[in-house]
mmCIF file of C-alpha atoms and ligand atoms in Angstrom:
data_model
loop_
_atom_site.group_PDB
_atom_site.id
_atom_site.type_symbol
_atom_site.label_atom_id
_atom_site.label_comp_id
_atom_site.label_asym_id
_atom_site.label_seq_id
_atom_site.Cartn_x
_atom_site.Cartn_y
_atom_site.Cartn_z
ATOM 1 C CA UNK A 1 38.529 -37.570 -25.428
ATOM 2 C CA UNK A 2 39.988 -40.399 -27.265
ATOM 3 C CA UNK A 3 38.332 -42.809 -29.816
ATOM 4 C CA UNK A 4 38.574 -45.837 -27.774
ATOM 5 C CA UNK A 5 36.912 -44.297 -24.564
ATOM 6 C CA UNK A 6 33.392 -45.706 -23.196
ATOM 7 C CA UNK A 7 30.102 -44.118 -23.826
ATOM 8 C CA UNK A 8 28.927 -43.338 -20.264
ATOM 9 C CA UNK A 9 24.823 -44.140 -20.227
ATOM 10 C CA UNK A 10 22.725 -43.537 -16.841
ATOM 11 C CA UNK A 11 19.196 -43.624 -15.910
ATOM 12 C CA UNK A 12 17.124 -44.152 -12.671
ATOM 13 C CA UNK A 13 17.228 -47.503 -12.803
ATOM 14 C CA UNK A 14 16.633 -50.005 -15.661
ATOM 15 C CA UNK A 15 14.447 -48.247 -18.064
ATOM 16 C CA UNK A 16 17.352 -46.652 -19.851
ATOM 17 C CA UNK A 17 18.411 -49.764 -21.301
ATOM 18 C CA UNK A 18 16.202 -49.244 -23.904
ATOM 19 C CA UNK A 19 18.543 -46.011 -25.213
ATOM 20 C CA UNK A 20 21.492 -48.359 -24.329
ATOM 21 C CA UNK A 21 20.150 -51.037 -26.388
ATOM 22 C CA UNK A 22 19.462 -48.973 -29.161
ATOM 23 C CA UNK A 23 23.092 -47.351 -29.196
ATOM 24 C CA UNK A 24 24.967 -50.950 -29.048
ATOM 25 C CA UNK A 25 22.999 -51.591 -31.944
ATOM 26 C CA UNK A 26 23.618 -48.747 -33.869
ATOM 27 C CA UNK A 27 27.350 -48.289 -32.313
ATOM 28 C CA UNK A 28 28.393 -51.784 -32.457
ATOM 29 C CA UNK A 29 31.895 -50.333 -32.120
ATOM 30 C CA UNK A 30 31.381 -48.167 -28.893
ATOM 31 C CA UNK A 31 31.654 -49.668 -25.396
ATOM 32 C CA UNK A 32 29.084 -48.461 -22.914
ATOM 33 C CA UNK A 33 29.531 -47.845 -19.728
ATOM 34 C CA UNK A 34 25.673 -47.654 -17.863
ATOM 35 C CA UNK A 35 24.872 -46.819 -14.298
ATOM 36 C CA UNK A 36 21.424 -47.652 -12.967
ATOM 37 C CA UNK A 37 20.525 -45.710 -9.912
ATOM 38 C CA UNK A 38 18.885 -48.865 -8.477
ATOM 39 C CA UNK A 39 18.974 -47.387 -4.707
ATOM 40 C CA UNK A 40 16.700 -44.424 -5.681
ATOM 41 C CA UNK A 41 14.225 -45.521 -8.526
ATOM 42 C CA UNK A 42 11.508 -44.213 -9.649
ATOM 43 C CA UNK A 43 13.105 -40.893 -9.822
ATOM 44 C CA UNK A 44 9.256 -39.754 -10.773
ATOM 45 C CA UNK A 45 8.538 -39.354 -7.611
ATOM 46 C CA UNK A 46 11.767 -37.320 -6.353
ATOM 47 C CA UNK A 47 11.903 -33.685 -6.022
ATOM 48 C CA UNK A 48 14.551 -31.592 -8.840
ATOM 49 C CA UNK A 49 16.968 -30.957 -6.171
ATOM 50 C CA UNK A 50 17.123 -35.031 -5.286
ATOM 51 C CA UNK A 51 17.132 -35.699 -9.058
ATOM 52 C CA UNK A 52 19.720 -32.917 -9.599
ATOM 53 C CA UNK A 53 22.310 -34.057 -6.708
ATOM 54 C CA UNK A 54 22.173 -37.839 -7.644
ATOM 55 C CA UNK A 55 23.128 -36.990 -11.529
ATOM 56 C CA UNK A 56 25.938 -34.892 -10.681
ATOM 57 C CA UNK A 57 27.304 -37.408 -8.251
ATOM 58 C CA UNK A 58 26.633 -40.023 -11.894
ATOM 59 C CA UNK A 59 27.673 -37.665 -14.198
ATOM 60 C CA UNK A 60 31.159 -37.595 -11.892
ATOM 61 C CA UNK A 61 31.409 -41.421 -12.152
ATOM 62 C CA UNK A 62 31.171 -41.864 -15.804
ATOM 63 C CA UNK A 63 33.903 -39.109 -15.799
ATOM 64 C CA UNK A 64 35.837 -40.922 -13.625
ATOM 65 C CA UNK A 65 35.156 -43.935 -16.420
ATOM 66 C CA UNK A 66 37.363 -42.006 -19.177
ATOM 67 C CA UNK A 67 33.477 -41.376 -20.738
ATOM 68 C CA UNK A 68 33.697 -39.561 -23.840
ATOM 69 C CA UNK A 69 30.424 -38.531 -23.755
ATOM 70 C CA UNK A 70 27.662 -38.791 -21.209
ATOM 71 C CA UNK A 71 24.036 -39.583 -22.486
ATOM 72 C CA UNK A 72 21.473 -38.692 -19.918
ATOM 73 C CA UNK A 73 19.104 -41.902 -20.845
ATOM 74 C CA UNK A 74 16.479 -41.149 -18.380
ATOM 75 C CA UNK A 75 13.646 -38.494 -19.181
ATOM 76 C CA UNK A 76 13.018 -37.444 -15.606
ATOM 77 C CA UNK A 77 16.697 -36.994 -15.174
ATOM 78 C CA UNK A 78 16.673 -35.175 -18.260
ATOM 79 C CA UNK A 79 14.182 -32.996 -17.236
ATOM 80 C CA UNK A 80 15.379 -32.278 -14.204
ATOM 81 C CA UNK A 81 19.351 -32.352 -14.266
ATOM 82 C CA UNK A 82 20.217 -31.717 -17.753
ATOM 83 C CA UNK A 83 20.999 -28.383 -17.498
ATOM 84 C CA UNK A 84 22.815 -28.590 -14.141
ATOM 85 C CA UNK A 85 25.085 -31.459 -15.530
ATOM 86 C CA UNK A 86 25.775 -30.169 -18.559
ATOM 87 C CA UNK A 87 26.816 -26.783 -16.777
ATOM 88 C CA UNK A 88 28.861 -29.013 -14.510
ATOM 89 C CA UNK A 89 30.902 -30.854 -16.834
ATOM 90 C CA UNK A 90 31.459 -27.905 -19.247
ATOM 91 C CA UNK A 91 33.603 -28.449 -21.688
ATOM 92 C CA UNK A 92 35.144 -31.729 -20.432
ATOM 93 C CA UNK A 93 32.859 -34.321 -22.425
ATOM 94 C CA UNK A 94 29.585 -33.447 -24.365
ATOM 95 C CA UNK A 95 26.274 -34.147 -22.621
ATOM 96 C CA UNK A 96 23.222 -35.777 -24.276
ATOM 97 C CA UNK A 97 19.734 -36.330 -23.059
ATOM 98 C CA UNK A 98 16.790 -38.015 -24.203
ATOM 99 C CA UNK A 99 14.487 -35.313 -24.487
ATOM 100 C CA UNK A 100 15.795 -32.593 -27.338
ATOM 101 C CA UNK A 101 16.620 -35.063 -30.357
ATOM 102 C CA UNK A 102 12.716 -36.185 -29.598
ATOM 103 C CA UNK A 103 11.187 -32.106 -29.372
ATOM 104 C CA UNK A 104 13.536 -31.922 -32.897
ATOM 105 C CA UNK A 105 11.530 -35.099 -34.205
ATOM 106 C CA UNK A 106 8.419 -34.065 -33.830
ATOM 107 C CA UNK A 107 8.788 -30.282 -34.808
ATOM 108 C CA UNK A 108 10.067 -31.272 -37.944
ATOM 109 C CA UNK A 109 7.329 -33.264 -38.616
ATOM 110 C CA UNK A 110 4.607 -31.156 -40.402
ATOM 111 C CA UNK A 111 1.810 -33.433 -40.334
ATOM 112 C CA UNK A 112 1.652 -33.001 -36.744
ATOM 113 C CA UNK A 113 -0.839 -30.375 -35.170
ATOM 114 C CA UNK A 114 -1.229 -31.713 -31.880
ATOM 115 C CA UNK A 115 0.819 -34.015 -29.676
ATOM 116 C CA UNK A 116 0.255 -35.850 -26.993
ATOM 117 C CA UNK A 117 3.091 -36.669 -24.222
ATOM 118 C CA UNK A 118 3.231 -39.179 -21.304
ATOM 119 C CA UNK A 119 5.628 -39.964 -18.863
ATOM 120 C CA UNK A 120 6.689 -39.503 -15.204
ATOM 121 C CA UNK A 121 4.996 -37.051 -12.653
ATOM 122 C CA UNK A 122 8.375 -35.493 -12.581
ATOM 123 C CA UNK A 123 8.246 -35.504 -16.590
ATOM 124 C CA UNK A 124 5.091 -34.265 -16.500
ATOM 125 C CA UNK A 125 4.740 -31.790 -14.302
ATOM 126 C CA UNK A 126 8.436 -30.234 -15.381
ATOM 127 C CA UNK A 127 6.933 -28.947 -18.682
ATOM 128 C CA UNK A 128 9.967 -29.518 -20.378
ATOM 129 C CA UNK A 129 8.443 -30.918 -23.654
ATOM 130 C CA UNK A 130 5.995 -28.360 -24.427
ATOM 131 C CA UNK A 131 8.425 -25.164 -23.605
ATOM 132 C CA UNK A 132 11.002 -26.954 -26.171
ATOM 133 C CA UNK A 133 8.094 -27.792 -28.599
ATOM 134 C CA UNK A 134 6.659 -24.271 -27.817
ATOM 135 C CA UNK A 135 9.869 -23.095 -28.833
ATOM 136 C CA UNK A 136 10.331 -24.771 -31.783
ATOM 137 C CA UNK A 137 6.747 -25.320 -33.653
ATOM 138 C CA UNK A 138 5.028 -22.250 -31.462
ATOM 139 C CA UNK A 139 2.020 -23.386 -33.517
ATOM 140 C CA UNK A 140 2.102 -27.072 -32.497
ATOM 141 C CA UNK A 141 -0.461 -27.971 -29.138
ATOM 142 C CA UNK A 142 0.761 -29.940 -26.930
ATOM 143 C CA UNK A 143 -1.395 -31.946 -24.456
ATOM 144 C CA UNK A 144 0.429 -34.220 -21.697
ATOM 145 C CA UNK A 145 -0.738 -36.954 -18.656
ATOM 146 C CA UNK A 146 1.230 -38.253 -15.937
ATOM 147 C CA UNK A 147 0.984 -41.874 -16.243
ATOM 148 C CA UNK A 148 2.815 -43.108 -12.834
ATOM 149 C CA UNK A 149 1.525 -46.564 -12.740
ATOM 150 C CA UNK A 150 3.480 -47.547 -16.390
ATOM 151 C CA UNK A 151 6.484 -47.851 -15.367
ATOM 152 C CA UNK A 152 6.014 -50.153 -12.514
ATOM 153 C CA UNK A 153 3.520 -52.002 -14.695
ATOM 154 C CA UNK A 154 6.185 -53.039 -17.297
ATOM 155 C CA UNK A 155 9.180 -53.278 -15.072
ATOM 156 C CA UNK A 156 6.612 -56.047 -13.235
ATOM 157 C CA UNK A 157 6.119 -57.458 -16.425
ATOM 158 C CA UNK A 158 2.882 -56.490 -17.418
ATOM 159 C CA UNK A 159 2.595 -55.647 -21.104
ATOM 160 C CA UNK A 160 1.091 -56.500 -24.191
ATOM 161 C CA UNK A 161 -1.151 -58.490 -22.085
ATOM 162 C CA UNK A 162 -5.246 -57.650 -21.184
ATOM 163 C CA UNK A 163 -3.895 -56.316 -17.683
ATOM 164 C CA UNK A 164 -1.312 -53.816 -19.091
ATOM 165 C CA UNK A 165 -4.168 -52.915 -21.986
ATOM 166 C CA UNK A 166 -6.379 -52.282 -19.323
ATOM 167 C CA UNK A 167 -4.548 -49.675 -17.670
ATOM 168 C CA UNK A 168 -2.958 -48.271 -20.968
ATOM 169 C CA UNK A 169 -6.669 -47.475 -22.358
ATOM 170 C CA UNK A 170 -7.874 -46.306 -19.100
ATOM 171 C CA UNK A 171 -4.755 -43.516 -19.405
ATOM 172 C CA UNK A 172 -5.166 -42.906 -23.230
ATOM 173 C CA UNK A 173 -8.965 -42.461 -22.337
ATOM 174 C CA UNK A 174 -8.059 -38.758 -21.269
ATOM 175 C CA UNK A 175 -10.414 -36.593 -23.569
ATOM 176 C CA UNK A 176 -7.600 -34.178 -24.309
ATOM 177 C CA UNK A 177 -6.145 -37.085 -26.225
ATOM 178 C CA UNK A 178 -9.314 -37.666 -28.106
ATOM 179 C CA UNK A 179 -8.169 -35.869 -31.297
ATOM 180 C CA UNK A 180 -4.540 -35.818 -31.052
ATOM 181 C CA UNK A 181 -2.294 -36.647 -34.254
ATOM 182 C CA UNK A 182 1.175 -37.854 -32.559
ATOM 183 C CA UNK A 183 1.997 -39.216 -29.225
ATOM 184 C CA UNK A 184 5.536 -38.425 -27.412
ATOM 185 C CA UNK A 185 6.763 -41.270 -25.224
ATOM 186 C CA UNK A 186 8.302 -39.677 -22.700
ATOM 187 C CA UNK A 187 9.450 -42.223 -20.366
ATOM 188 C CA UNK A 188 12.404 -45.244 -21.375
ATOM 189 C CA UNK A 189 10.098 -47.558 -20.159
ATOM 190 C CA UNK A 190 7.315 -47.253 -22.494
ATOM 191 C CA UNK A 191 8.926 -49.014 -26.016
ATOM 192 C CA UNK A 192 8.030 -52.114 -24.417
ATOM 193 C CA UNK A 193 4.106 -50.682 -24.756
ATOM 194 C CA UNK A 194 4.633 -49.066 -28.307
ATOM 195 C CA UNK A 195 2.348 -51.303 -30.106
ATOM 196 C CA UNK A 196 -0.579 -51.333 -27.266
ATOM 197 C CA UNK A 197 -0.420 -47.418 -27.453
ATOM 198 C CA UNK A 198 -0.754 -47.413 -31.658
ATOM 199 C CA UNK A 199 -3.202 -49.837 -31.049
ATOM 200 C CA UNK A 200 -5.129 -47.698 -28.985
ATOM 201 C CA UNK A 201 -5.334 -45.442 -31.831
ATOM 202 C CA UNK A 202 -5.893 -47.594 -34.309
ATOM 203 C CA UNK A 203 -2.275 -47.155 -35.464
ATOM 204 C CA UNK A 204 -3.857 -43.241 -36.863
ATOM 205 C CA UNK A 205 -1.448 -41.804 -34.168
ATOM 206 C CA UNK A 206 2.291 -41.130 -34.871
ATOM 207 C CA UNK A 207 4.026 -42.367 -31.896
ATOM 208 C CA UNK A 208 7.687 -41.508 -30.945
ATOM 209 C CA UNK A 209 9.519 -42.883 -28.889
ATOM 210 C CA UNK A 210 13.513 -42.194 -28.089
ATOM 211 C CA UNK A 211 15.522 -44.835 -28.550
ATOM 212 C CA UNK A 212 16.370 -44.644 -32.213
ATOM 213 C CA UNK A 213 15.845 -41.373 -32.626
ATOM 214 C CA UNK A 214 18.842 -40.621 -29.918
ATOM 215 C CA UNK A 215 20.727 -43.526 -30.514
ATOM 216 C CA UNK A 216 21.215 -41.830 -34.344
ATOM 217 C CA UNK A 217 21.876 -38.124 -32.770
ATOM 218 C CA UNK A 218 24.377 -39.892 -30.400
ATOM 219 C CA UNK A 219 26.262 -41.586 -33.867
ATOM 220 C CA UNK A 220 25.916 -37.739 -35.353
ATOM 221 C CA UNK A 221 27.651 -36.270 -32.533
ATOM 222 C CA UNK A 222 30.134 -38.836 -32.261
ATOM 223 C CA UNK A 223 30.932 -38.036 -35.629
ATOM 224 C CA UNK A 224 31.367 -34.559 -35.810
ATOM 225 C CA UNK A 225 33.755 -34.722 -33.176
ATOM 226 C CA UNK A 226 35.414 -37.273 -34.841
ATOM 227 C CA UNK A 227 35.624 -39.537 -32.044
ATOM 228 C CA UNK A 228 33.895 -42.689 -33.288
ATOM 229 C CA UNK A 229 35.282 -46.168 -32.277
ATOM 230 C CA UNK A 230 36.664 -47.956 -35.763
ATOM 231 C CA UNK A 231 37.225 -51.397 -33.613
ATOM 232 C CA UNK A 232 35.421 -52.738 -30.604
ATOM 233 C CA UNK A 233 38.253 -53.581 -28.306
ATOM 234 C CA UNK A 234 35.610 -53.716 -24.442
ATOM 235 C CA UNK A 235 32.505 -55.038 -23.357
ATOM 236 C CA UNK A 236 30.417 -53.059 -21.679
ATOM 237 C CA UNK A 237 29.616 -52.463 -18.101
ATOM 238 C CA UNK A 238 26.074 -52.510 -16.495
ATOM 239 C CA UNK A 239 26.501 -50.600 -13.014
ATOM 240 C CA UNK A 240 24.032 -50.018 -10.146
ATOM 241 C CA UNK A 241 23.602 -48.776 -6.883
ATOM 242 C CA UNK A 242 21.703 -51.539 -5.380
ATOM 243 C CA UNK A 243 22.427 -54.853 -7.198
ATOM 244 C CA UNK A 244 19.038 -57.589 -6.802
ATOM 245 C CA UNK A 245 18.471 -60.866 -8.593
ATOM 246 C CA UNK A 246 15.139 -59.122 -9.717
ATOM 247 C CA UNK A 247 16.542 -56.458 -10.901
ATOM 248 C CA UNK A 248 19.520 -58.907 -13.097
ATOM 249 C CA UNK A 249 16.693 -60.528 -14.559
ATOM 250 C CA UNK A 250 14.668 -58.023 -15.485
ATOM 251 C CA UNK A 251 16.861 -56.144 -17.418
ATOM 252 C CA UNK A 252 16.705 -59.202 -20.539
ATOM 253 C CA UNK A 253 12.827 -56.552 -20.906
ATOM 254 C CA UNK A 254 14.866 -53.448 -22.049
ATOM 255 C CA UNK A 255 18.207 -54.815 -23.570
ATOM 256 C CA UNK A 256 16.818 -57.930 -25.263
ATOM 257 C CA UNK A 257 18.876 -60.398 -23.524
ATOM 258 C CA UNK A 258 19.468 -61.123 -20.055
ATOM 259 C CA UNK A 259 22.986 -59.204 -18.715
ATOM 260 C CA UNK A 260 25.295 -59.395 -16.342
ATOM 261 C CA UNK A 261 24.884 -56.335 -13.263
ATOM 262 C CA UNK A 262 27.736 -55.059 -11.546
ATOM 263 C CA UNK A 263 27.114 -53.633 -8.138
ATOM 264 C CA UNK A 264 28.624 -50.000 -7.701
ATOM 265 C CA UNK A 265 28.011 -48.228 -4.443
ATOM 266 C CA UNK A 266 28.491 -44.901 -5.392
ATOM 267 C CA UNK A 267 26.424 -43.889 -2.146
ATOM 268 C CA UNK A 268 28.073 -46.204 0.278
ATOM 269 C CA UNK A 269 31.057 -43.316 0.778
HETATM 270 N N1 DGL B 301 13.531 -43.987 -16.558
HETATM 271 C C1 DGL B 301 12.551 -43.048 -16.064
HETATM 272 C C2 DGL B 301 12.163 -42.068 -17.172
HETATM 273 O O1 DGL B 301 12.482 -42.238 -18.342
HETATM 274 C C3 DGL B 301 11.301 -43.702 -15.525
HETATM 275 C C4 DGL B 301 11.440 -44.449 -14.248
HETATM 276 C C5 DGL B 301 11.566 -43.591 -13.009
HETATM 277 O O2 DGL B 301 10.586 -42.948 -12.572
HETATM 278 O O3 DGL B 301 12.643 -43.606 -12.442
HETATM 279 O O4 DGL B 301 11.539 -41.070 -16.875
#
């Protein structure tokens, strides 16, 4: 692992732009190196084994990119292939996801007594956040919804408008949520619907949501391993499986300005 290497960044698709954006920001120094898997989006849907065999195959790539470190910026990957990559690629590079530095977040937080979480079906159902929470703040409820509609919602464009409120209140509706104190974000997706979520609440719900929060552990690890770039020297490199127009142009949602896509077909072999 060398300074100058690339920070290797995948997610199902798009979403994880978000995390990427954050990091660039933070890490103006690092390069990135991000892989979409455009050809098999929304991962939500997919079984673990699916999930599990297309992050290897990812985690491989970025390898193969001289990564340095390999941030898992999707949280249905993360749910679902965290473990198995991290097992794979041993001591090679460290692996990151986008669910622990969140779990860490919100046990710390003492004011919280009971949280609610949204995300994927695969999120959702995987149980992830409340066995880490559970493990961490055993006193802390936890109370979570698949929300599968949100993702397409915003990656169609819809938010902060009355259609995309419509269909955020008619989720947030769920009674278990009625006296909740904190709501997790599970999903990359949903920073683009922060503010219609608090405002759902009245703003009297904490809300957090990954980017920052894992965008600052990613700078921590980086520097306890002493591997932090002190000069940006590359630009980075957007990859995905199945390169559309649609897809180029939606990406100025998640990383703030419109980028350029490279097409990789890492399952054309
Ligand atoms: N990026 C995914 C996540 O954070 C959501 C989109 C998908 O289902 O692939 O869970």
């Amino acid at each position: 692992m060398n300074k100058e290497d690339p920070i290797g960044i995948f997610d199902s698709g798009i979403g994880g732009l978000t995390v990427a954006n954050a990091v660039s920001k933070q890490l103006p120094n690092e390069q990135i190196i991000y892989f979409g898997d455009t050809t098999h989006l929304p991962y939500g849907d997919k079984s673990t084994e699916a999930i599990q065999h297309y992050s290897l195959h990812i985690a491989d790539f970025l390898l193969g990119k001289r990564c340095k470190l390999i941030l898992i910026a999707c949280n249905t990957a993360s749910a679902a292939a965290f473990d198995i990559v991290k097992t794979h690629i041993g001591d090679k590079v460290p692996v990151m996801n986008v669910i622990d530095p969140v779990v860490e977040a919100v046990a710390a937080n003492t004011s919280i007594n009971k949280i609610g979480i949204i995300g994927t079906k695969g999120t959702i159902k995987s149980g992830v956040y409340e066995h880490k929470l559970k493990t961490l703040r055993p006193d802390l409820e936890s109370v979570s919804l698949a929300t599968a509609l949100l993702a397409s919602m915003i990656e169609a464009g819809f938010y902060n408008n009355s259609v995309s409120q419509a269909v955020i209140n008619s989720y947030l509706a769920y009674p278990d949520f009625s006296d909740i104190d904190g709501m997790i974000l599970a999903c990359t997706h949903y920073p683009l619907i922060e503010k219609e979520i608090s405002s759902y609440f009245n703003h009297h719900v904490k809300i957090f949501e990954s980017t920052n929060i894992v965008a600052t552990r990613v700078k921590e690890k980086l520097a306890e391993l002493n591997i932090m770039n002190d000069e940006r020297r590359n630009t980075h490199h957007f990859f995905v499986s199945d390169f559309t127009e649609s897809f180029e142009q939606t990406t100025k949602l998640f990383f703030q300005e419109k980028i350029h896509l490279e097409h990789f077909g890492i399952w054309d072999e």
